[in-house]
Coordinates of C-alpha atoms (C1' of nucleotides) in Angstrom, one line a residue:
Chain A
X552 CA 28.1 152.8 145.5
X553 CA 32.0 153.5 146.2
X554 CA 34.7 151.8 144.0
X555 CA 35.9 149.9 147.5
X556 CA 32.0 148.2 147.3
X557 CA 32.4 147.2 143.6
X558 CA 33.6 143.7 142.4
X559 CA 35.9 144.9 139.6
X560 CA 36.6 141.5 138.1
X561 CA 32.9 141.9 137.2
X562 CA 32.1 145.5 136.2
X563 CA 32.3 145.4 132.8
X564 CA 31.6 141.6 131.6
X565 CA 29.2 141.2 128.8
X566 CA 31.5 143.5 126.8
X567 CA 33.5 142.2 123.8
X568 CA 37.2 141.9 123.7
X569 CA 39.5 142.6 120.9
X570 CA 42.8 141.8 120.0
X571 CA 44.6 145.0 119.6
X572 CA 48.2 145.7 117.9
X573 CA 50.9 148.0 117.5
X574 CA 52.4 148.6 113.9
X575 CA 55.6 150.9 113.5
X576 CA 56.7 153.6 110.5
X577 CA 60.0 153.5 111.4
X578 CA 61.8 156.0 109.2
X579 CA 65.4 156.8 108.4
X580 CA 68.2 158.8 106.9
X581 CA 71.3 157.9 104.6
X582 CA 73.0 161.1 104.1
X583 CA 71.0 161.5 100.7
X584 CA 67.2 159.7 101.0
X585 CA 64.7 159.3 103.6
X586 CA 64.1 155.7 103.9
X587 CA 61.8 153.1 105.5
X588 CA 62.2 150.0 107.0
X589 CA 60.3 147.1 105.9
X590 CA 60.2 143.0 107.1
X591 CA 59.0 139.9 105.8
X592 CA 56.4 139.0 107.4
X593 CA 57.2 135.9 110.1
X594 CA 54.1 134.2 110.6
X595 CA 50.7 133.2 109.1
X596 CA 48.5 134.8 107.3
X597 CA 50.6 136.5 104.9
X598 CA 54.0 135.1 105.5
X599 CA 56.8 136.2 103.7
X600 CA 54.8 139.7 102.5
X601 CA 56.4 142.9 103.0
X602 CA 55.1 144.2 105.8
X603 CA 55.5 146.9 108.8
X604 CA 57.1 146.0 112.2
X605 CA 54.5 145.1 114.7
X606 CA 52.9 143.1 117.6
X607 CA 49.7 142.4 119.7
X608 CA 49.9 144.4 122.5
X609 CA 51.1 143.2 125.5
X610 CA 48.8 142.5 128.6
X611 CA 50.5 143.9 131.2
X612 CA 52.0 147.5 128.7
X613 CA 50.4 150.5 127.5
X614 CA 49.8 150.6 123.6
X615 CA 53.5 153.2 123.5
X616 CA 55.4 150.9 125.8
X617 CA 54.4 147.9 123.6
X618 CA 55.3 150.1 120.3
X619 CA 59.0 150.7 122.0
X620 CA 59.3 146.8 122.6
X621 CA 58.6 146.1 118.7
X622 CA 61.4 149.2 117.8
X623 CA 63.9 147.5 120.3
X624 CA 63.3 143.8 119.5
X625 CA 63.6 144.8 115.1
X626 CA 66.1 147.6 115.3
X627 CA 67.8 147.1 118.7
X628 CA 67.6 150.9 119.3
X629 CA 65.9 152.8 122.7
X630 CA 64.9 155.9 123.8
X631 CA 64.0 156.6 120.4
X632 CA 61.9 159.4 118.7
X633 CA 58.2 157.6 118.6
X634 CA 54.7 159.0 118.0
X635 CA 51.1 157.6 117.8
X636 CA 49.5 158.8 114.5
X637 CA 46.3 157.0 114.2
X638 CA 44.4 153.7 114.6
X639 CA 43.2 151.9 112.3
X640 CA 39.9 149.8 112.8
X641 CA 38.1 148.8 109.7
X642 CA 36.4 145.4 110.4
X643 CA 38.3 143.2 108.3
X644 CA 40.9 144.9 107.4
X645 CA 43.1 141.3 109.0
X646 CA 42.2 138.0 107.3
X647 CA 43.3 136.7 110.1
X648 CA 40.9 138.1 112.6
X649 CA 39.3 141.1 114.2
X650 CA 42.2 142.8 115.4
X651 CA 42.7 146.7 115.5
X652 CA 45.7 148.3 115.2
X653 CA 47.5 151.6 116.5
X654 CA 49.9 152.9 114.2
X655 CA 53.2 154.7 115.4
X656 CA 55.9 156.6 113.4
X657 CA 59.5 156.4 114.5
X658 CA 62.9 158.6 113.2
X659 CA 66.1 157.1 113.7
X660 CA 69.7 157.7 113.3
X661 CA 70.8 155.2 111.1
X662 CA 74.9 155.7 112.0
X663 CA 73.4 154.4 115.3
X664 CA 72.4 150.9 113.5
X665 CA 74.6 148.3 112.6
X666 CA 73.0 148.7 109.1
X667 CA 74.2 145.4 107.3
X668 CA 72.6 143.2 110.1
X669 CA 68.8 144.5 108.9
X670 CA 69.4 142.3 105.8
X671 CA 69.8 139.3 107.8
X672 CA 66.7 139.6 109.1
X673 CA 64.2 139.9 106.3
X674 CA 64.5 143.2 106.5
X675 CA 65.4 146.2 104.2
X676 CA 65.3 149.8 104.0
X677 CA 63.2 151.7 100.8
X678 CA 63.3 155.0 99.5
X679 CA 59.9 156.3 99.3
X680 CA 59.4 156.1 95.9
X681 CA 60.0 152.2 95.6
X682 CA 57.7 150.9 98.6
X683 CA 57.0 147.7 97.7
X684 CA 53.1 146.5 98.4
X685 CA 52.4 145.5 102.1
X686 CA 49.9 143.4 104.0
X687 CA 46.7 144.5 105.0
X688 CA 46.4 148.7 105.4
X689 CA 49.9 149.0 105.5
X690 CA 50.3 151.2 102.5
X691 CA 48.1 153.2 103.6
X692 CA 49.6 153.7 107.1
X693 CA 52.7 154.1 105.3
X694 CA 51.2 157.4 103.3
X695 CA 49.6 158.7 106.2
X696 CA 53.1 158.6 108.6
X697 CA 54.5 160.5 105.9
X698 CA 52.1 162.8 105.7
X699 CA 52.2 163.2 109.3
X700 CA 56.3 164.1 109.4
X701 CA 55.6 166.0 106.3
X702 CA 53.7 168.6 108.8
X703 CA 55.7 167.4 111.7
X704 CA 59.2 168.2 110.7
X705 CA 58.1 171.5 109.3
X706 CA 57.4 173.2 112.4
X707 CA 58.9 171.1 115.1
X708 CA 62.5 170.3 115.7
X709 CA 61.6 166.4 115.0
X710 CA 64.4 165.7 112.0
X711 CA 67.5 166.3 114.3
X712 CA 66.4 162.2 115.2
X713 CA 67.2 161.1 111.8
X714 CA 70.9 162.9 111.5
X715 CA 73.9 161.8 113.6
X716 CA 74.6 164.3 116.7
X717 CA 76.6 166.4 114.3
X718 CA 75.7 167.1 111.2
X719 CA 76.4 169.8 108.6
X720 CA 73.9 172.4 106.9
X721 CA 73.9 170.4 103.7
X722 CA 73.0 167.3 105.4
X723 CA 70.6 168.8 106.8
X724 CA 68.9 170.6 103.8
X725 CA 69.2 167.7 101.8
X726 CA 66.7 165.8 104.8
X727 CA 63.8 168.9 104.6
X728 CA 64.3 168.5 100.7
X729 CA 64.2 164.9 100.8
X730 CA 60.4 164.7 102.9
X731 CA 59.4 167.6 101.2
X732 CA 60.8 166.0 97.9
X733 CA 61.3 169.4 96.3
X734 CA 64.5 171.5 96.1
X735 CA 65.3 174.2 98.8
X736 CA 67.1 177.7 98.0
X737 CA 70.6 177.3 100.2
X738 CA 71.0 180.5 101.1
X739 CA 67.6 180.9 102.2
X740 CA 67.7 177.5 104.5
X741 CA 70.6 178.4 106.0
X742 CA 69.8 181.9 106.8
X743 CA 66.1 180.9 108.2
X744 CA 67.7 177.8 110.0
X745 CA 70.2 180.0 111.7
X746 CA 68.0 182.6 112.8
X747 CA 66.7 180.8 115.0
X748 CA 69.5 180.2 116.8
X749 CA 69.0 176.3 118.2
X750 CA 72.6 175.4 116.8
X751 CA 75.8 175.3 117.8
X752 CA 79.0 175.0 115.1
X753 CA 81.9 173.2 115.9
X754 CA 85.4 173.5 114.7
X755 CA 84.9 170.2 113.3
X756 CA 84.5 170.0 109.7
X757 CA 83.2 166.9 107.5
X758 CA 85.3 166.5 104.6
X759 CA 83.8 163.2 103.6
X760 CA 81.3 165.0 100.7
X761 CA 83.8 167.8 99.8
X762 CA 87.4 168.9 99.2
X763 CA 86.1 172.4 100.9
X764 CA 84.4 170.3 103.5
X765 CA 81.2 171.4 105.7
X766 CA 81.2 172.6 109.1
X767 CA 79.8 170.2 112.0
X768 CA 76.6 172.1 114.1
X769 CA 75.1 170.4 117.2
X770 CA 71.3 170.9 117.8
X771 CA 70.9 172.7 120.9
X772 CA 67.7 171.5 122.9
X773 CA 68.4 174.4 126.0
X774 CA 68.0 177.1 123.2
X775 CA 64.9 175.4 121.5
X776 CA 62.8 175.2 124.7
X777 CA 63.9 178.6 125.3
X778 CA 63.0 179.1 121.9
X779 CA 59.8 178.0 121.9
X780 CA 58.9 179.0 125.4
X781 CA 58.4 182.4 124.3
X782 CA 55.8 181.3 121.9
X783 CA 57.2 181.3 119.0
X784 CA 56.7 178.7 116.0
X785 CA 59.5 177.0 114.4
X786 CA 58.9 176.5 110.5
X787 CA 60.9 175.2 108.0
Chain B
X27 CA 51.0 128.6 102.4
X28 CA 48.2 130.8 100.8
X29 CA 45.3 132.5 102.3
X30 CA 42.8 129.6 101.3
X31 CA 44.5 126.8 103.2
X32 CA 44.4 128.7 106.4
X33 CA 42.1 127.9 109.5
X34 CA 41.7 131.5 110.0
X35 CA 39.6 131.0 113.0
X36 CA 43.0 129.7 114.8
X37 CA 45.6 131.9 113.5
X38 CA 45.9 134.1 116.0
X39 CA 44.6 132.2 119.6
X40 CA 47.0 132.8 122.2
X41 CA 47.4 136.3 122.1
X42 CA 45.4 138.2 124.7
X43 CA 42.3 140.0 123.6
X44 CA 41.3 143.9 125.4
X45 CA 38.2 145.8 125.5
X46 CA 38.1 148.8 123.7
X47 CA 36.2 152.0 124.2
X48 CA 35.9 155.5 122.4
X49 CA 35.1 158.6 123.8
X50 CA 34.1 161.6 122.5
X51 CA 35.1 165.2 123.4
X52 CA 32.1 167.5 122.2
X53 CA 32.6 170.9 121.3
X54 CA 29.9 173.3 120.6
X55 CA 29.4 177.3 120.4
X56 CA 26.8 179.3 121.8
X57 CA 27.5 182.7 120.3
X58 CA 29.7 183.9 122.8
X59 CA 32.1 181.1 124.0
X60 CA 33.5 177.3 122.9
X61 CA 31.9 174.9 125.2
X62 CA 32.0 171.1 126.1
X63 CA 29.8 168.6 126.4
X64 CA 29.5 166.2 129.6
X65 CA 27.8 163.9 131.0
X66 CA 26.8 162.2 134.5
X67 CA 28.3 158.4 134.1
X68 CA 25.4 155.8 134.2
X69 CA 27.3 152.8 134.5
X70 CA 29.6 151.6 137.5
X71 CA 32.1 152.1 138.5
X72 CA 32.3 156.4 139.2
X73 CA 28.3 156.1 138.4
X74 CA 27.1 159.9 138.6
X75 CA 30.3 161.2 138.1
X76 CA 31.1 163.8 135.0
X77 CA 32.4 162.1 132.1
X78 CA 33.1 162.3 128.3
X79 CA 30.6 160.8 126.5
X80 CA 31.8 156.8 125.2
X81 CA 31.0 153.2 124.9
X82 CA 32.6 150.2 124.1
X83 CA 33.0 149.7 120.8
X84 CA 30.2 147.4 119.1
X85 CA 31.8 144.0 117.6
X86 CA 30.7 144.9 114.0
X87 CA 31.9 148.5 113.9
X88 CA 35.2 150.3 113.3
X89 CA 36.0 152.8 115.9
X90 CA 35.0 155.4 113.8
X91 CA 31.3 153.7 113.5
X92 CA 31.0 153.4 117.3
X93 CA 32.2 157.5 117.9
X94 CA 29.4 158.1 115.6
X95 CA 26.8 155.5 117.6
X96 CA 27.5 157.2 120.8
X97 CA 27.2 161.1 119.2
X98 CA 24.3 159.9 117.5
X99 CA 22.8 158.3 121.2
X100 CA 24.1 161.6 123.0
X101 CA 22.9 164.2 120.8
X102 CA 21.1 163.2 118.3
X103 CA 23.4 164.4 115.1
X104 CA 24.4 163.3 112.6
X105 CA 27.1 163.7 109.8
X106 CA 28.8 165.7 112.3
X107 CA 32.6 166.6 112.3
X108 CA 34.3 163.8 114.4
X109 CA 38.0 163.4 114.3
X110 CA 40.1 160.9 116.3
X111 CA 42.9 162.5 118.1
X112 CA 44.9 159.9 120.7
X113 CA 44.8 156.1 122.2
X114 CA 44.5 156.1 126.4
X115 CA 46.1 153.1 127.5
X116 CA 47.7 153.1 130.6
X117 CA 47.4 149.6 132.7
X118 CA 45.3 150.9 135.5
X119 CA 44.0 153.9 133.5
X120 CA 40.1 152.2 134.8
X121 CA 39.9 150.9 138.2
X122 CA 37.0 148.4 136.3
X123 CA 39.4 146.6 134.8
X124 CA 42.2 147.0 131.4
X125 CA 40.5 149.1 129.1
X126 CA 42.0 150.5 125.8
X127 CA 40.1 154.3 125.1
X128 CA 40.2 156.0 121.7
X129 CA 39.3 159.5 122.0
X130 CA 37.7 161.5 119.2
X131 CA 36.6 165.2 119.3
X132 CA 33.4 166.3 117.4
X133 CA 32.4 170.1 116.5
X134 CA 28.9 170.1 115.8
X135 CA 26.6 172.9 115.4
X136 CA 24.7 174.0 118.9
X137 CA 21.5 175.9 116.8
X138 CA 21.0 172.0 115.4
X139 CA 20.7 170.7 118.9
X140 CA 17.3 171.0 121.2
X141 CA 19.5 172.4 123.7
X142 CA 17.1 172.1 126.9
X143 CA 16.8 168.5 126.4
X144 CA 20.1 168.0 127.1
X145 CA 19.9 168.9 130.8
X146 CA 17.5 166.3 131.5
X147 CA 19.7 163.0 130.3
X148 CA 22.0 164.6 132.6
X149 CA 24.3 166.4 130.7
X150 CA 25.6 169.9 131.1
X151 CA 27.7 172.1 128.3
X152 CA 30.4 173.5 130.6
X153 CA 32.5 176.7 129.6
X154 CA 36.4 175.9 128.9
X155 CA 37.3 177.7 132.0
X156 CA 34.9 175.5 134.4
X157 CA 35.0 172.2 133.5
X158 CA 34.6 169.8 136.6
X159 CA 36.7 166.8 137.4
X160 CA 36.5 163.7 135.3
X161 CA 36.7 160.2 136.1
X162 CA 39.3 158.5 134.6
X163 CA 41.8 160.0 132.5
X164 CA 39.3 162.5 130.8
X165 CA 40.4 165.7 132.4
X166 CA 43.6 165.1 130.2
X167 CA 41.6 164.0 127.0
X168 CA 39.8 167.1 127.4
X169 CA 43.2 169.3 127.6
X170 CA 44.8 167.5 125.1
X171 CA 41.2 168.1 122.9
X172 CA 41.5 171.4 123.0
X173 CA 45.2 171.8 122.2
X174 CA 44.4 170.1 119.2
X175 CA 41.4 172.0 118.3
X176 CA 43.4 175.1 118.9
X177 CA 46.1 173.5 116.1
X178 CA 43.6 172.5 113.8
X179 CA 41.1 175.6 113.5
X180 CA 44.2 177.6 112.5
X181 CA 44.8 176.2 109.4
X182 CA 41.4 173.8 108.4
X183 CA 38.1 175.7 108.1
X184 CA 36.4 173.3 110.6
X185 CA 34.7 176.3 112.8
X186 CA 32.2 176.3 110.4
X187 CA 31.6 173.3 112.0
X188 CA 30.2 174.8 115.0
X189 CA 28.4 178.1 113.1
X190 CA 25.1 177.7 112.1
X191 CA 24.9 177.5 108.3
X192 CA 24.5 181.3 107.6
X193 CA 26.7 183.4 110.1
X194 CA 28.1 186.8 110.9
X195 CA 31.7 187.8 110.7
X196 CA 31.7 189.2 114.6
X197 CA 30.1 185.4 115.0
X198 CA 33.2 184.1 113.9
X199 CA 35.6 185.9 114.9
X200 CA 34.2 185.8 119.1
X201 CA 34.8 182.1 117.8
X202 CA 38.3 182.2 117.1
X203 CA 38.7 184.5 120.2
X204 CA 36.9 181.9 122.6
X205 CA 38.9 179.8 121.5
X206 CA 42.4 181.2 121.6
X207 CA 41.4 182.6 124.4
X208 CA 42.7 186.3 123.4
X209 CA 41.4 189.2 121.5
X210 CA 42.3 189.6 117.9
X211 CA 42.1 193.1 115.8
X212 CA 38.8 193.0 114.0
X213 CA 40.1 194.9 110.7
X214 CA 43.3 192.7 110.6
X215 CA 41.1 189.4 111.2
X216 CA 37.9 190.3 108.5
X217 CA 40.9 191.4 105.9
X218 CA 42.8 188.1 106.1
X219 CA 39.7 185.7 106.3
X220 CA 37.9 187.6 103.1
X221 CA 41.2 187.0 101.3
X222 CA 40.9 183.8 101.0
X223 CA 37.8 183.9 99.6
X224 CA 36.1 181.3 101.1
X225 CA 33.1 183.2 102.0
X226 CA 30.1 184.0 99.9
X227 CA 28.3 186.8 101.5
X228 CA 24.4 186.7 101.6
X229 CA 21.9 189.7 101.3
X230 CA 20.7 189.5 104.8
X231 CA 21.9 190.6 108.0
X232 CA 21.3 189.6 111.2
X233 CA 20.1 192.4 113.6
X234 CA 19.9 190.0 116.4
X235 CA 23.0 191.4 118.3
X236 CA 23.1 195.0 117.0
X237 CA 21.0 198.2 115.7
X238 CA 23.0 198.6 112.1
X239 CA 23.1 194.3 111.7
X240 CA 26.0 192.2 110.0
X241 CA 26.0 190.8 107.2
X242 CA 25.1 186.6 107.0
X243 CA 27.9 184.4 105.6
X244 CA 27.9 180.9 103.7
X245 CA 31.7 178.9 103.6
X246 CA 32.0 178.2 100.3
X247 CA 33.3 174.8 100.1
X248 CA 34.0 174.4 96.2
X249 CA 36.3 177.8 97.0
X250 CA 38.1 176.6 99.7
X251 CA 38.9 172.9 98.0
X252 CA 40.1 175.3 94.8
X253 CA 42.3 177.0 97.6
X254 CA 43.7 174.0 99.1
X255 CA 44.4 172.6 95.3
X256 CA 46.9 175.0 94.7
X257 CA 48.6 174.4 97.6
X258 CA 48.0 176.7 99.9
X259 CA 47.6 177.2 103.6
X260 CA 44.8 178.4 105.4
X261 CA 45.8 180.4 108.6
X262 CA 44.0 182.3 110.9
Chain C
dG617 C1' 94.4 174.9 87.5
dC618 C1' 90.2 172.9 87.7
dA619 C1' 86.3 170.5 89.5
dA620 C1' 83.1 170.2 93.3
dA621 C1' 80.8 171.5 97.1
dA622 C1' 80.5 175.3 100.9
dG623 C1' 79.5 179.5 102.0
dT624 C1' 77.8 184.4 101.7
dG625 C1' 74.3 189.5 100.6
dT626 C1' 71.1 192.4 98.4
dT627 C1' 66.9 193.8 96.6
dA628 C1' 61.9 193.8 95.7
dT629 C1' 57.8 192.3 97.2
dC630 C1' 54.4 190.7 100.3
dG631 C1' 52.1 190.1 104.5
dC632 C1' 51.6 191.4 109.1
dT633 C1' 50.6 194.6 112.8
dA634 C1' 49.0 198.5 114.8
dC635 C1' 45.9 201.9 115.0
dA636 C1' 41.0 205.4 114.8
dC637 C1' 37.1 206.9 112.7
dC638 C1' 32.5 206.8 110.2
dC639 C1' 28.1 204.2 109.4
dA640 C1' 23.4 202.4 110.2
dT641 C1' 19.8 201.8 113.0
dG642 C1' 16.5 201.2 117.1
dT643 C1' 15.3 203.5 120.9
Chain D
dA362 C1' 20.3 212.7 119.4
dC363 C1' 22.6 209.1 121.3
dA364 C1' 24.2 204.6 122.2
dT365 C1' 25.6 200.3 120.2
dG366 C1' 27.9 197.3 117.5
dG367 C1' 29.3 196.9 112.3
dG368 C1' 32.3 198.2 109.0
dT369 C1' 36.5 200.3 106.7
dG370 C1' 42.1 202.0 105.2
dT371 C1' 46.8 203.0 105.8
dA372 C1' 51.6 203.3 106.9
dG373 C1' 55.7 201.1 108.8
dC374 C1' 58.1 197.1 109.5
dG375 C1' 59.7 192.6 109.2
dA376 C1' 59.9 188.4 106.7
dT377 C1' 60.2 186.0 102.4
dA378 C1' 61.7 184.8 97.8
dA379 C1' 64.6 185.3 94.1
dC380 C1' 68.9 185.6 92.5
dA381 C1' 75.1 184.7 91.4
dC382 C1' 79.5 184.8 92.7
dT383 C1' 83.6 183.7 95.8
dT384 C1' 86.1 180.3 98.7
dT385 C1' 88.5 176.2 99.8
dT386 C1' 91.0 172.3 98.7
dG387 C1' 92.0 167.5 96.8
dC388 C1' 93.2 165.8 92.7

DNA sequence: GCAAAAGTGTTATCGCTACACCCATGT
DNA sequence: ACATGGGTGTAGCGATAACACTTTTGC
């Protein structure tokens, strides 16, 4: 039988439907911590919890298209870095219902954010090390996300989404040694970081941590994918 | 409003429920080269066409439950590796209709399997280099399968996953070239993978692919867990 | 002039790569 | 005795890790 012959409003009935979500890690930077943001939860069960930004999927979107509609509609910001990471299934794991949920991770820029607006919305950003308890598996979503940019950031090019568009070496060594929460050797970083040859300086330099002040360096995407085109592995 | 006091058979009407399938990528070795299994779809619509193995998922099961129904109903294993690796869903992705797929890839071991029985449920293990076309979206689960399998058997010990319990070093090492899909120096390879040691050699050898024999192999588990403890990286 | 952060080089060690021959055995 | 695959060692090179002092400038 051919696919024109078929009555697909029929194929598959019998089969049980679901109600599937989209939950967000959205990470960011403050010069100094890596931080997440977390909401009060808006509606029933659970109101009022701590809680990851999420929604049900929407009919007519694709699990990452409905992901990008929770990141615009909470933090107002597109085109953002964003990244499936798992799913997570367990039957009742929601009070609420039988609902599955796919779990992104996102890195933003936080100069990009008007950062005092969050608050108004039952919403506030936490180092990792004060993560309050959230509903449902979200703690454990949260631990696996940074897991996941642990390994992420260490060999791709991922953390130049959490720093402005120019940023200095220091700013970023104190990112890598803020998700890898151990110190770095500064000569090292800087000599490793270098030799790969993905940044560009500018005159520019940030004065705003140091009488000395810092030069400004643009990541350079052209030189990456040349970079990695040739096979070789980034790794921080 | 607490938990208790909610109808939670009502909280979450309106929102529109999905069905949701998983599928499985299956890897297994024959001694000479990585292969993949696949099947002839039984169901409309693309019935008879090649296709990952997958079913909806069952009402009472996590995802993780179901991939392990449908290896267990396609192979016959169990307690196999099976690891979850990306959500598929595009609107339109499956001409029957809006379907959500989570696909998983299993290793499993082809000296556990009666391999001749396979052919006649209509399934075939194909070589990487000639799989056929696949309904749907599977061509691209199966690339993106084997990227991550490629990622993964570089740093986590699961080849052993597809070796028999007792193996030889030249097994192992044609399964790290099958799957790279390049040749790699034999001294360099048996030096670093005896460094870590994770291998407990056994008295036998196996004389089935040479005069002299090699030597039979166990993965020590207890070593490598001792290995990972400290904080070190497997890499091969 | 001093405090505070930015920036810079060298050395020792380790791991990787490349490479060629002997060994054991079945025929 | 010979063909076949199994098994071994080394030298050169490049990458990493450890380590301390000088520079700039706002105060």
């Amino acid at each position: 039988m051919s696919i024109a012959e078929l009555d697909m409003s029929k194929v598959y009935t019998g089969q049980s439907k679901i109600l599937v979500a989209v939950d967000c890690v959205v990470f960011g930077f403050d010069s100094n911590e890596i931080k997440l943001l977390l909401f009060r939860r808006k509606v029933e069960p659970l109101k009022g919890e701590w809680s990851l930004v999420g929604s049900f999927i929407k009919k007519d979107m694709s699990l990452e298209e409905s992901a990008k509609v929770v990141l615009y509609e909470s933090t107002g910001l597109q085109g953002v870095f964003l990244e499936e990471f798992k799913t997570y299934s367990d039957i009742g794991r929601d009070p609420g219902g039988r609902v599955i949920s796919v779990a992104f991770y996102s890195l933003i820029r936080l100069d990009q954010m008007n950062t005092g607006s969050v608050e108004e919305y039952d919403a506030h950003w936490f180092g990792l090390s004060e993560i309050p308890d959230l509903i449902l598996d979200h703690n454990k979503m949260v631990q696996q996300a940074i897991e996941r940019l642990k390994i992420k950031i260490r060999r791709r090019p991922v953390g130049f989404n959490l720093l402005p568009e120019k940023f200095t070496l220091p700013q970023i060594q104190v990112l890598y040694e803020s998700i890898y929460q151990r110190k770095i050797d500064d000569r090292n970083f800087r000599k490793k970081l270098l030799s790969y040859d993905i940044l560009t300086k500018t005159g520019e330099k940030d004065k705003s941590s140091s009488k000395k002040g810092a030069y400004y360096y643009k990541f350079n995407k052209e030189k990456f994918d040349e970079f990695t085109a040739k096979g070789y592995d980034f790794e921080l």
